[in-house]
Every structure is written in structure tokens, then in C-alpha cells.
Coordinates of C-alpha atoms in Angstrom, one line a residue:
M1153 CA 124.4 8.6 -127.8
I1154 CA 123.8 4.8 -127.8
K1155 CA 120.3 3.9 -129.0
A1156 CA 120.7 0.2 -129.8
I1157 CA 122.9 -2.8 -129.1
L1158 CA 123.8 -5.5 -131.6
F1159 CA 125.3 -8.8 -130.6
D1160 CA 127.3 -11.5 -132.2
F1161 CA 125.7 -14.9 -131.4
D1162 CA 128.2 -17.8 -130.9
G1163 CA 130.6 -16.9 -128.1
T1164 CA 128.8 -13.7 -127.2
L1165 CA 125.2 -14.3 -126.4
A1166 CA 125.2 -18.1 -126.5
D1167 CA 127.8 -20.8 -125.5
T1168 CA 127.3 -23.1 -128.5
A1169 CA 130.7 -24.8 -128.3
P1170 CA 129.5 -27.9 -126.5
D1171 CA 127.0 -28.9 -129.3
L1172 CA 129.4 -27.9 -132.0
G1173 CA 132.1 -29.9 -130.3
H1174 CA 129.9 -32.9 -130.0
A1175 CA 129.4 -32.9 -133.8
L1176 CA 133.1 -32.7 -134.4
N1177 CA 133.9 -35.4 -131.9
R1178 CA 131.3 -37.6 -133.4
Q1179 CA 133.1 -37.4 -136.7
R1180 CA 136.5 -38.1 -135.1
I1181 CA 135.2 -41.1 -133.2
A1182 CA 133.7 -42.5 -136.5
R1183 CA 137.2 -42.3 -137.9
G1184 CA 139.0 -43.9 -135.0
L1185 CA 140.3 -40.7 -133.6
P1186 CA 140.1 -39.6 -129.9
E1187 CA 137.7 -36.9 -128.8
L1188 CA 139.1 -33.4 -128.4
P1189 CA 138.5 -31.7 -125.1
I1190 CA 136.1 -28.8 -125.0
A1191 CA 138.9 -26.4 -124.0
Q1192 CA 140.6 -27.1 -127.3
I1193 CA 137.4 -26.8 -129.3
R1194 CA 136.1 -23.6 -127.7
P1195 CA 138.5 -21.1 -129.3
Q1196 CA 137.5 -22.3 -132.8
A1197 CA 133.7 -22.4 -132.2
S1198 CA 133.2 -18.8 -133.6
A1199 CA 134.7 -19.9 -136.9
G1200 CA 132.0 -22.5 -137.4
S1201 CA 132.5 -25.6 -139.6
R1202 CA 135.6 -24.1 -141.3
G1203 CA 137.4 -23.6 -138.0
L1204 CA 136.3 -26.8 -136.4
L1205 CA 137.1 -29.0 -139.3
G1206 CA 140.5 -27.4 -139.5
L1207 CA 141.1 -28.2 -135.9
G1208 CA 139.7 -31.7 -136.0
F1209 CA 141.1 -32.9 -139.3
N1210 CA 143.5 -30.2 -140.6
I1211 CA 141.4 -29.6 -143.7
K1212 CA 140.3 -26.4 -145.3
P1213 CA 137.8 -25.2 -148.0
G1214 CA 139.1 -26.4 -151.4
D1215 CA 140.5 -29.7 -150.1
D1216 CA 139.2 -32.8 -151.7
D1217 CA 137.2 -34.1 -148.7
Y1218 CA 136.2 -30.7 -147.3
E1219 CA 132.6 -30.4 -148.7
S1220 CA 131.6 -33.9 -147.7
M1221 CA 133.1 -33.5 -144.2
R1222 CA 131.3 -30.2 -143.9
D1223 CA 128.0 -31.7 -144.9
E1224 CA 128.4 -34.5 -142.4
F1225 CA 129.4 -32.1 -139.6
L1226 CA 126.4 -29.9 -140.3
D1227 CA 124.1 -32.9 -140.4
F1228 CA 125.4 -34.1 -137.0
Y1229 CA 125.1 -30.5 -135.6
T1230 CA 121.5 -30.3 -136.8
Q1231 CA 120.7 -33.5 -134.9
R1232 CA 121.9 -31.9 -131.6
L1233 CA 121.4 -28.2 -132.1
C1234 CA 120.5 -27.1 -128.6
H1235 CA 121.3 -30.0 -126.2
D1236 CA 124.0 -28.3 -124.1
T1237 CA 123.9 -24.8 -125.7
C1238 CA 122.9 -22.0 -123.3
L1239 CA 123.1 -18.3 -122.8
F1240 CA 126.3 -17.1 -121.1
P1241 CA 125.8 -16.3 -117.4
G1242 CA 124.6 -12.7 -117.2
V1243 CA 123.2 -12.4 -120.7
D1244 CA 119.6 -12.8 -119.8
E1245 CA 120.0 -10.2 -117.0
L1246 CA 121.7 -7.8 -119.5
L1247 CA 118.9 -8.2 -122.0
D1248 CA 116.3 -7.6 -119.2
Q1249 CA 118.1 -4.3 -118.4
L1250 CA 118.2 -3.2 -122.0
E1251 CA 114.5 -3.9 -122.3
M1252 CA 113.8 -1.9 -119.2
M1253 CA 115.8 1.0 -120.7
K1254 CA 113.7 0.6 -123.9
L1255 CA 116.9 0.0 -125.9
P1256 CA 116.3 -2.3 -128.8
W1257 CA 118.8 -5.1 -129.3
G1258 CA 119.6 -7.3 -132.3
I1259 CA 121.7 -10.3 -133.4
V1260 CA 124.2 -10.2 -136.3
T1261 CA 125.8 -13.5 -136.9
N1262 CA 127.7 -15.4 -139.6
K1263 CA 125.8 -18.5 -138.5
P1264 CA 123.5 -19.7 -141.3
A1265 CA 119.8 -19.0 -140.8
R1266 CA 118.8 -22.7 -140.7
F1267 CA 120.8 -23.0 -137.5
A1268 CA 120.5 -19.5 -136.0
H1269 CA 116.7 -19.0 -136.1
P1270 CA 115.8 -22.3 -134.5
L1271 CA 118.5 -21.8 -131.8
I1272 CA 117.2 -18.2 -131.1
E1273 CA 113.7 -19.7 -130.8
M1274 CA 114.8 -22.5 -128.4
L1275 CA 116.7 -20.0 -126.2
D1276 CA 113.5 -18.0 -125.8
L1277 CA 115.0 -14.9 -127.6
A1278 CA 112.9 -14.8 -130.7
Q1279 CA 110.0 -12.7 -129.2
R1280 CA 112.5 -10.2 -127.7
V1281 CA 115.0 -9.5 -130.4
A1282 CA 114.5 -6.4 -132.7
C1283 CA 116.3 -8.0 -135.7
I1284 CA 118.3 -11.1 -136.7
I1285 CA 120.8 -10.9 -139.5
C1286 CA 122.3 -14.3 -140.4
G1287 CA 125.4 -15.2 -142.4
D1288 CA 123.5 -16.3 -145.5
E1289 CA 121.1 -13.4 -145.5
T1290 CA 123.5 -10.8 -146.9
T1291 CA 125.9 -10.9 -149.8
N1292 CA 128.9 -10.5 -147.5
T1293 CA 129.6 -11.8 -144.1
K1294 CA 131.7 -10.3 -141.3
P1295 CA 134.3 -8.8 -141.3
H1296 CA 132.5 -7.0 -144.1
P1297 CA 130.3 -4.2 -142.7
E1298 CA 127.2 -5.2 -144.8
P1299 CA 125.5 -7.4 -142.1
L1300 CA 125.8 -4.7 -139.5
L1301 CA 124.6 -1.9 -141.8
T1302 CA 121.7 -4.2 -142.8
A1303 CA 120.8 -4.5 -139.1
S1304 CA 121.1 -0.8 -138.5
N1305 CA 118.8 -0.1 -141.5
K1306 CA 116.3 -2.7 -140.3
I1307 CA 116.0 -1.2 -136.8
A1308 CA 116.2 2.4 -138.2
I1309 CA 119.0 3.5 -135.9
A1310 CA 122.1 5.1 -137.4
P1311 CA 125.4 3.0 -137.1
A1312 CA 127.0 5.8 -135.0
N1313 CA 124.3 5.2 -132.3
C1314 CA 124.9 1.4 -132.1
I1315 CA 127.3 -0.7 -130.1
Y1316 CA 128.3 -4.1 -131.5
L1317 CA 129.4 -6.7 -128.9
G1318 CA 131.4 -9.7 -130.2
D1319 CA 134.2 -12.1 -129.3
D1320 CA 136.1 -12.3 -132.6
I1321 CA 138.5 -9.9 -134.4
R1322 CA 136.0 -10.0 -137.4
D1323 CA 133.4 -8.4 -135.1
V1324 CA 135.6 -5.5 -134.3
Q1325 CA 136.7 -5.1 -138.0
A1326 CA 133.0 -5.1 -139.1
S1327 CA 132.0 -2.7 -136.4
L1328 CA 134.7 -0.2 -137.3
A1329 CA 134.0 -0.5 -141.0
A1330 CA 130.3 0.1 -140.3
G1331 CA 130.9 3.1 -138.1
M1332 CA 129.7 1.4 -135.0
Q1333 CA 131.4 1.2 -131.6
P1334 CA 132.9 -2.2 -131.1
I1335 CA 133.1 -3.8 -127.7
V1336 CA 134.9 -7.1 -127.1
A1337 CA 133.3 -9.9 -125.1
R1338 CA 136.4 -11.2 -123.4
Y1339 CA 134.4 -14.0 -121.8
G1340 CA 133.8 -15.5 -125.3
Y1341 CA 135.8 -17.7 -127.6
L1342 CA 138.5 -15.2 -128.8
G1343 CA 139.7 -17.6 -131.4
N1344 CA 142.2 -16.1 -133.7
G1345 CA 145.3 -16.2 -131.5
Q1346 CA 145.9 -12.5 -131.3
P1347 CA 145.3 -10.8 -127.9
P1348 CA 141.9 -9.1 -128.0
E1349 CA 143.5 -5.9 -126.7
T1350 CA 145.2 -5.6 -130.1
W1351 CA 142.0 -5.9 -132.2
G1352 CA 141.2 -2.2 -132.3
A1353 CA 138.3 -1.9 -129.8
K1354 CA 138.4 0.8 -127.2
Y1355 CA 136.5 -1.3 -124.6
L1356 CA 136.6 -4.9 -123.5
I1357 CA 134.3 -6.6 -121.0
D1358 CA 134.7 -9.7 -118.9
H1359 CA 131.0 -10.2 -118.1
P1360 CA 127.9 -9.3 -120.1
E1361 CA 126.4 -6.9 -117.6
E1362 CA 129.6 -4.8 -117.8
L1363 CA 128.2 -3.5 -121.1
L1364 CA 125.7 -1.4 -119.2
A1365 CA 128.6 1.0 -118.1
Y1366 CA 129.0 2.1 -121.8
L1367 CA 125.4 3.1 -122.5

């Protein structure tokens, strides 16, 4: 029996790609490079600065310039955190339905707290959400199950009674490792190149409100 819903944030609840992409393109313009189209940026948005800097500059953690580029990217992102970011169509209606059913819902994200908490506040979710677990608030991040188990413990609902909705293979891996039921948000970013049907989740949805069929 499902007693709670946990959500990934970027690419599942909120479309953050436009503002993440703006920060990346600001870096590219400063270096005489053309802007990348949002369609090219969107699949890497769930991977955060690591994925976006890899896309924009072909650099990775450990490379000489990575840390300074990451700091610059995050500074630019902080300056424009919620300019074009919005909830995906149907998310607010889904959350209304969950609240009417008295099902608590929470957010488990790899996004650092200094970005996630202000965004959740600006999107008018802070007073509604039962728990928020960010990427720098646990020892391990997804695909490790620790963040999901931390959320389960915080809301006092067993993992077996929780659904986790996400748009990345790491979300499915974390769900299965935590003993939760994973569902894939096929409307999200789906960034790792493997078809989401192969990730190991039994259910996939194309619109947020389709989740209600699995409660």
C-alpha cells in the first residue's frame, strides 16, 4: 500500500534547464563560443554542473580548470536561480490531488541545499512538502539509497510504502536499492542515453498526473 510519494526535483517536479542553461551559455559567450540550444542542454540538466560543464566545455572533475569553471558556473546560476524555472505542467495539480488524499510527499534531490531550498521556496512548495533531502545533506548521493532512506525515516513511512518518481537512471537505482517502487518521469530530462524502459522500473509516465493511477 502506497502511503507517501517522494520526488526528484530537477527534471521531475521542476523544469530548471532554462536557468541552468543560461549559466552555461553565459560562460560560453565569455569565451567566444556560441550558445548551445536548450534542446541540447536539457538532457544534461539532471547531472548538474558536472554534466553541463562536460557538455559545454568537454571537461570533467579532476581536470585542471574544472573547479574554477564549476565555481563560475554556480555563481552565474545563483544570480539567476528562478528566472525561467517553473513546475512542469500538471505537477501542481498532482500535488493538489495528493494533498486531498492526505498522502505526504517529499523531495529527494542531488541538488545542493543552497540552491534547492531557495528554489523550493520561490516555487511555493516549501509550506507543502513533508521533507526535503538535498545532495549535500547526506554522506552519499543517488544512486546510493541513503538519501531515500533518510527521507523515509524523516516522514516515518517504510520504504516499501513509498513511490519515488524521477527522470534519471540514478533515481531508479536508488529506489530499488532502498526498497521503494521507482516510477520514471518520461516527460523529464532522461539524460544518460539509455532508453528509460531499460532502467529497471516497472512503470513509466508521460504526464505527472498519470502517477495517480499507481496509488
